[in-house]
Amino acid sequence: MAALRTTLSALALGLAILAGCTPVTTPTPLPQPSPTCTPEAGGTPYTCTPYQYEEMVAKDRLYTEAETVYRKYLTEEARIYRAGGVTEPTPVLLETTTGKYQSDAMEIFRDLVELKVRVLSGDYTVSWIRRTPGPARSGSVVALTSCVDGSKVRFSDGKGGSETGTPIQETGYFVVVEGSLKLANADSKVVPTC
């Protein structure tokens, strides 16, 4: 029995010595790359904090949603021009616009009906859409500037003749309404070309 105890003690001592001699290695964590942010208006990427990166990603989502809303509105606007206007907001207008933008658009669409003006041929072409950081209006969270070329569009003038459209540059201001972005206001001007 004493021999067994001695053998077990020697074995335990040997294991303890081996355990003490074995270096314990803790894996060194790999360095995490610093996030890279791109300025809101585009430009050279720069190293940023994780918080700044998350803000950039959230803003990018807003711009992506705003462009989707804007393109949907422009498609509906073109349809309404071909139809000769509307007297009440369509479901798409209610989904994509609010406030002053919606009331201004409806004033134009009602005038089309009253004056019997409609698109006869051609399509409006979205030449470009760009982020417009900085300016805000009506509580907007993002703004987009676009140029829509109507120079190939012919529409009736309501008097038996026809006229040609023009390129329009517009900065649209988007607000959050019940969790969705909508066009709330805009600055528009006729431009020579897009």
PDB file of N, CA and C in Angstrom, residues 44-96:
ATOM      1  N   THR A  44     -12.892  61.091 -50.635  1.00  0.00           N
ATOM      2  CA  THR A  44     -11.872  60.165 -50.176  1.00  0.00           C
ATOM      3  C   THR A  44     -12.283  59.520 -48.857  1.00  0.00           C
ATOM      4  N   PRO A  45     -12.278  58.181 -48.786  1.00  0.00           N
ATOM      5  CA  PRO A  45     -12.588  57.501 -47.526  1.00  0.00           C
ATOM      6  C   PRO A  45     -11.544  57.852 -46.459  1.00  0.00           C
ATOM      7  N   TYR A  46     -11.959  57.797 -45.210  1.00  0.00           N
ATOM      8  CA  TYR A  46     -11.065  58.102 -44.095  1.00  0.00           C
ATOM      9  C   TYR A  46     -11.337  57.133 -42.953  1.00  0.00           C
ATOM     10  N   THR A  47     -10.342  56.968 -42.083  1.00  0.00           N
ATOM     11  CA  THR A  47     -10.494  56.108 -40.919  1.00  0.00           C
ATOM     12  C   THR A  47     -11.422  56.804 -39.933  1.00  0.00           C
ATOM     13  N   CYS A  48     -12.363  56.046 -39.384  1.00  0.00           N
ATOM     14  CA  CYS A  48     -13.331  56.638 -38.473  1.00  0.00           C
ATOM     15  C   CYS A  48     -13.576  55.702 -37.305  1.00  0.00           C
ATOM     16  N   THR A  49     -14.319  56.170 -36.341  1.00  0.00           N
ATOM     17  CA  THR A  49     -14.654  55.359 -35.172  1.00  0.00           C
ATOM     18  C   THR A  49     -15.824  54.436 -35.530  1.00  0.00           C
ATOM     19  N   PRO A  50     -16.013  53.379 -34.753  1.00  0.00           N
ATOM     20  CA  PRO A  50     -17.184  52.520 -34.998  1.00  0.00           C
ATOM     21  C   PRO A  50     -18.503  53.303 -34.935  1.00  0.00           C
ATOM     22  N   TYR A  51     -18.588  54.283 -34.035  1.00  0.00           N
ATOM     23  CA  TYR A  51     -19.801  55.095 -33.929  1.00  0.00           C
ATOM     24  C   TYR A  51     -20.029  55.901 -35.212  1.00  0.00           C
ATOM     25  N   GLN A  52     -18.962  56.535 -35.716  1.00  0.00           N
ATOM     26  CA  GLN A  52     -19.077  57.304 -36.961  1.00  0.00           C
ATOM     27  C   GLN A  52     -19.465  56.384 -38.127  1.00  0.00           C
ATOM     28  N   TYR A  53     -18.926  55.173 -38.116  1.00  0.00           N
ATOM     29  CA  TYR A  53     -19.241  54.215 -39.180  1.00  0.00           C
ATOM     30  C   TYR A  53     -20.733  53.862 -39.151  1.00  0.00           C
ATOM     31  N   GLU A  54     -21.260  53.601 -37.952  1.00  0.00           N
ATOM     32  CA  GLU A  54     -22.686  53.271 -37.836  1.00  0.00           C
ATOM     33  C   GLU A  54     -23.561  54.444 -38.271  1.00  0.00           C
ATOM     34  N   GLU A  55     -23.146  55.666 -37.934  1.00  0.00           N
ATOM     35  CA  GLU A  55     -23.893  56.848 -38.393  1.00  0.00           C
ATOM     36  C   GLU A  55     -23.889  56.934 -39.920  1.00  0.00           C
ATOM     37  N   MET A  56     -22.727  56.643 -40.527  1.00  0.00           N
ATOM     38  CA  MET A  56     -22.615  56.695 -41.985  1.00  0.00           C
ATOM     39  C   MET A  56     -23.529  55.646 -42.629  1.00  0.00           C
ATOM     40  N   VAL A  57     -23.533  54.443 -42.071  1.00  0.00           N
ATOM     41  CA  VAL A  57     -24.378  53.367 -42.615  1.00  0.00           C
ATOM     42  C   VAL A  57     -25.856  53.758 -42.510  1.00  0.00           C
ATOM     43  N   ALA A  58     -26.252  54.345 -41.380  1.00  0.00           N
ATOM     44  CA  ALA A  58     -27.652  54.769 -41.210  1.00  0.00           C
ATOM     45  C   ALA A  58     -28.017  55.862 -42.218  1.00  0.00           C
ATOM     46  N   LYS A  59     -27.118  56.817 -42.442  1.00  0.00           N
ATOM     47  CA  LYS A  59     -27.369  57.896 -43.406  1.00  0.00           C
ATOM     48  C   LYS A  59     -27.432  57.334 -44.819  1.00  0.00           C
ATOM     49  N   ASP A  60     -26.556  56.370 -45.134  1.00  0.00           N
ATOM     50  CA  ASP A  60     -26.596  55.736 -46.455  1.00  0.00           C
ATOM     51  C   ASP A  60     -27.941  55.071 -46.701  1.00  0.00           C
ATOM     52  N   ARG A  61     -28.481  54.423 -45.667  1.00  0.00           N
ATOM     53  CA  ARG A  61     -29.800  53.782 -45.806  1.00  0.00           C
ATOM     54  C   ARG A  61     -30.876  54.826 -46.106  1.00  0.00           C
ATOM     55  N   LEU A  62     -30.794  55.977 -45.423  1.00  0.00           N
ATOM     56  CA  LEU A  62     -31.773  57.042 -45.673  1.00  0.00           C
ATOM     57  C   LEU A  62     -31.688  57.538 -47.115  1.00  0.00           C
ATOM     58  N   TYR A  63     -30.472  57.740 -47.610  1.00  0.00           N
ATOM     59  CA  TYR A  63     -30.316  58.204 -48.995  1.00  0.00           C
ATOM     60  C   TYR A  63     -30.843  57.158 -49.987  1.00  0.00           C
ATOM     61  N   THR A  64     -30.572  55.897 -49.713  1.00  0.00           N
ATOM     62  CA  THR A  64     -31.061  54.834 -50.595  1.00  0.00           C
ATOM     63  C   THR A  64     -32.588  54.815 -50.602  1.00  0.00           C
ATOM     64  N   GLU A  65     -33.194  54.922 -49.415  1.00  0.00           N
ATOM     65  CA  GLU A  65     -34.655  54.949 -49.335  1.00  0.00           C
ATOM     66  C   GLU A  65     -35.212  56.196 -50.025  1.00  0.00           C
ATOM     67  N   ALA A  66     -34.554  57.353 -49.821  1.00  0.00           N
ATOM     68  CA  ALA A  66     -35.022  58.597 -50.444  1.00  0.00           C
ATOM     69  C   ALA A  66     -35.004  58.479 -51.963  1.00  0.00           C
ATOM     70  N   GLU A  67     -33.954  57.882 -52.515  1.00  0.00           N
ATOM     71  CA  GLU A  67     -33.898  57.735 -53.979  1.00  0.00           C
ATOM     72  C   GLU A  67     -34.998  56.805 -54.479  1.00  0.00           C
ATOM     73  N   THR A  68     -35.263  55.736 -53.741  1.00  0.00           N
ATOM     74  CA  THR A  68     -36.344  54.818 -54.129  1.00  0.00           C
ATOM     75  C   THR A  68     -37.686  55.547 -54.116  1.00  0.00           C
ATOM     76  N   VAL A  69     -37.934  56.326 -53.064  1.00  0.00           N
ATOM     77  CA  VAL A  69     -39.185  57.101 -52.960  1.00  0.00           C
ATOM     78  C   VAL A  69     -39.278  58.093 -54.106  1.00  0.00           C
ATOM     79  N   TYR A  70     -38.182  58.783 -54.377  1.00  0.00           N
ATOM     80  CA  TYR A  70     -38.184  59.815 -55.412  1.00  0.00           C
ATOM     81  C   TYR A  70     -38.449  59.222 -56.791  1.00  0.00           C
ATOM     82  N   ARG A  71     -37.781  58.116 -57.098  1.00  0.00           N
ATOM     83  CA  ARG A  71     -38.005  57.469 -58.405  1.00  0.00           C
ATOM     84  C   ARG A  71     -39.453  56.982 -58.533  1.00  0.00           C
ATOM     85  N   LYS A  72     -40.012  56.483 -57.443  1.00  0.00           N
ATOM     86  CA  LYS A  72     -41.413  56.037 -57.472  1.00  0.00           C
ATOM     87  C   LYS A  72     -42.331  57.231 -57.730  1.00  0.00           C
ATOM     88  N   TYR A  73     -42.044  58.353 -57.066  1.00  0.00           N
ATOM     89  CA  TYR A  73     -42.835  59.557 -57.300  1.00  0.00           C
ATOM     90  C   TYR A  73     -42.725  60.005 -58.759  1.00  0.00           C
ATOM     91  N   LEU A  74     -41.506  60.052 -59.300  1.00  0.00           N
ATOM     92  CA  LEU A  74     -41.314  60.508 -60.680  1.00  0.00           C
ATOM     93  C   LEU A  74     -42.051  59.617 -61.680  1.00  0.00           C
ATOM     94  N   THR A  75     -42.077  58.321 -61.427  1.00  0.00           N
ATOM     95  CA  THR A  75     -42.827  57.400 -62.299  1.00  0.00           C
ATOM     96  C   THR A  75     -44.315  57.731 -62.250  1.00  0.00           C
ATOM     97  N   GLU A  76     -44.828  57.998 -61.048  1.00  0.00           N
ATOM     98  CA  GLU A  76     -46.245  58.351 -60.904  1.00  0.00           C
ATOM     99  C   GLU A  76     -46.532  59.706 -61.531  1.00  0.00           C
ATOM    100  N   GLU A  77     -45.632  60.659 -61.360  1.00  0.00           N
ATOM    101  CA  GLU A  77     -45.808  61.978 -61.959  1.00  0.00           C
ATOM    102  C   GLU A  77     -45.902  61.863 -63.486  1.00  0.00           C
ATOM    103  N   ALA A  78     -45.023  61.069 -64.091  1.00  0.00           N
ATOM    104  CA  ALA A  78     -45.050  60.883 -65.549  1.00  0.00           C
ATOM    105  C   ALA A  78     -46.371  60.241 -65.979  1.00  0.00           C
ATOM    106  N   ARG A  79     -46.858  59.270 -65.204  1.00  0.00           N
ATOM    107  CA  ARG A  79     -48.136  58.616 -65.522  1.00  0.00           C
ATOM    108  C   ARG A  79     -49.271  59.632 -65.464  1.00  0.00           C
ATOM    109  N   ILE A  80     -49.253  60.488 -64.451  1.00  0.00           N
ATOM    110  CA  ILE A  80     -50.309  61.496 -64.296  1.00  0.00           C
ATOM    111  C   ILE A  80     -50.267  62.505 -65.440  1.00  0.00           C
ATOM    112  N   TYR A  81     -49.073  62.894 -65.857  1.00  0.00           N
ATOM    113  CA  TYR A  81     -48.963  63.819 -67.006  1.00  0.00           C
ATOM    114  C   TYR A  81     -49.523  63.173 -68.275  1.00  0.00           C
ATOM    115  N   ARG A  82     -49.252  61.886 -68.488  1.00  0.00           N
ATOM    116  CA  ARG A  82     -49.794  61.199 -69.671  1.00  0.00           C
ATOM    117  C   ARG A  82     -51.314  61.105 -69.593  1.00  0.00           C
ATOM    118  N   ALA A  83     -51.837  60.968 -68.366  1.00  0.00           N
ATOM    119  CA  ALA A  83     -53.286  60.837 -68.181  1.00  0.00           C
ATOM    120  C   ALA A  83     -54.005  62.178 -68.244  1.00  0.00           C
ATOM    121  N   GLY A  84     -53.270  63.273 -68.227  1.00  0.00           N
ATOM    122  CA  GLY A  84     -53.912  64.578 -68.266  1.00  0.00           C
ATOM    123  C   GLY A  84     -54.287  65.098 -66.893  1.00  0.00           C
ATOM    124  N   GLY A  85     -53.586  64.655 -65.854  1.00  0.00           N
ATOM    125  CA  GLY A  85     -53.796  65.166 -64.503  1.00  0.00           C
ATOM    126  C   GLY A  85     -54.734  64.327 -63.664  1.00  0.00           C
ATOM    127  N   VAL A  86     -54.864  64.717 -62.415  1.00  0.00           N
ATOM    128  CA  VAL A  86     -55.789  64.086 -61.463  1.00  0.00           C
ATOM    129  C   VAL A  86     -56.336  65.188 -60.567  1.00  0.00           C
ATOM    130  N   THR A  87     -57.502  64.937 -59.986  1.00  0.00           N
ATOM    131  CA  THR A  87     -58.093  65.940 -59.097  1.00  0.00           C
ATOM    132  C   THR A  87     -57.889  65.596 -57.616  1.00  0.00           C
ATOM    133  N   GLU A  88     -57.551  64.367 -57.317  1.00  0.00           N
ATOM    134  CA  GLU A  88     -57.299  63.926 -55.942  1.00  0.00           C
ATOM    135  C   GLU A  88     -55.982  63.154 -55.905  1.00  0.00           C
ATOM    136  N   PRO A  89     -55.259  63.192 -54.787  1.00  0.00           N
ATOM    137  CA  PRO A  89     -54.000  62.452 -54.700  1.00  0.00           C
ATOM    138  C   PRO A  89     -54.217  60.951 -54.902  1.00  0.00           C
ATOM    139  N   THR A  90     -53.358  60.361 -55.709  1.00  0.00           N
ATOM    140  CA  THR A  90     -53.413  58.915 -55.933  1.00  0.00           C
ATOM    141  C   THR A  90     -52.754  58.206 -54.743  1.00  0.00           C
ATOM    142  N   PRO A  91     -52.945  56.901 -54.607  1.00  0.00           N
ATOM    143  CA  PRO A  91     -52.275  56.171 -53.526  1.00  0.00           C
ATOM    144  C   PRO A  91     -50.747  56.345 -53.555  1.00  0.00           C
ATOM    145  N   VAL A  92     -50.152  56.384 -54.750  1.00  0.00           N
ATOM    146  CA  VAL A  92     -48.696  56.550 -54.837  1.00  0.00           C
ATOM    147  C   VAL A  92     -48.291  57.949 -54.384  1.00  0.00           C
ATOM    148  N   LEU A  93     -49.078  58.968 -54.729  1.00  0.00           N
ATOM    149  CA  LEU A  93     -48.775  60.321 -54.252  1.00  0.00           C
ATOM    150  C   LEU A  93     -48.862  60.388 -52.727  1.00  0.00           C
ATOM    151  N   LEU A  94     -49.855  59.751 -52.154  1.00  0.00           N
ATOM    152  CA  LEU A  94     -49.994  59.738 -50.695  1.00  0.00           C
ATOM    153  C   LEU A  94     -48.834  58.990 -50.040  1.00  0.00           C
ATOM    154  N   GLU A  95     -48.326  57.971 -50.716  1.00  0.00           N
ATOM    155  CA  GLU A  95     -47.225  57.171 -50.181  1.00  0.00           C
ATOM    156  C   GLU A  95     -45.879  57.892 -50.281  1.00  0.00           C
ATOM    157  N   THR A  96     -45.696  58.736 -51.280  1.00  0.00           N
ATOM    158  CA  THR A  96     -44.383  59.310 -51.546  1.00  0.00           C
ATOM    159  C   THR A  96     -44.247  60.794 -51.210  1.00  0.00           C
TER     160      THR A  96
END
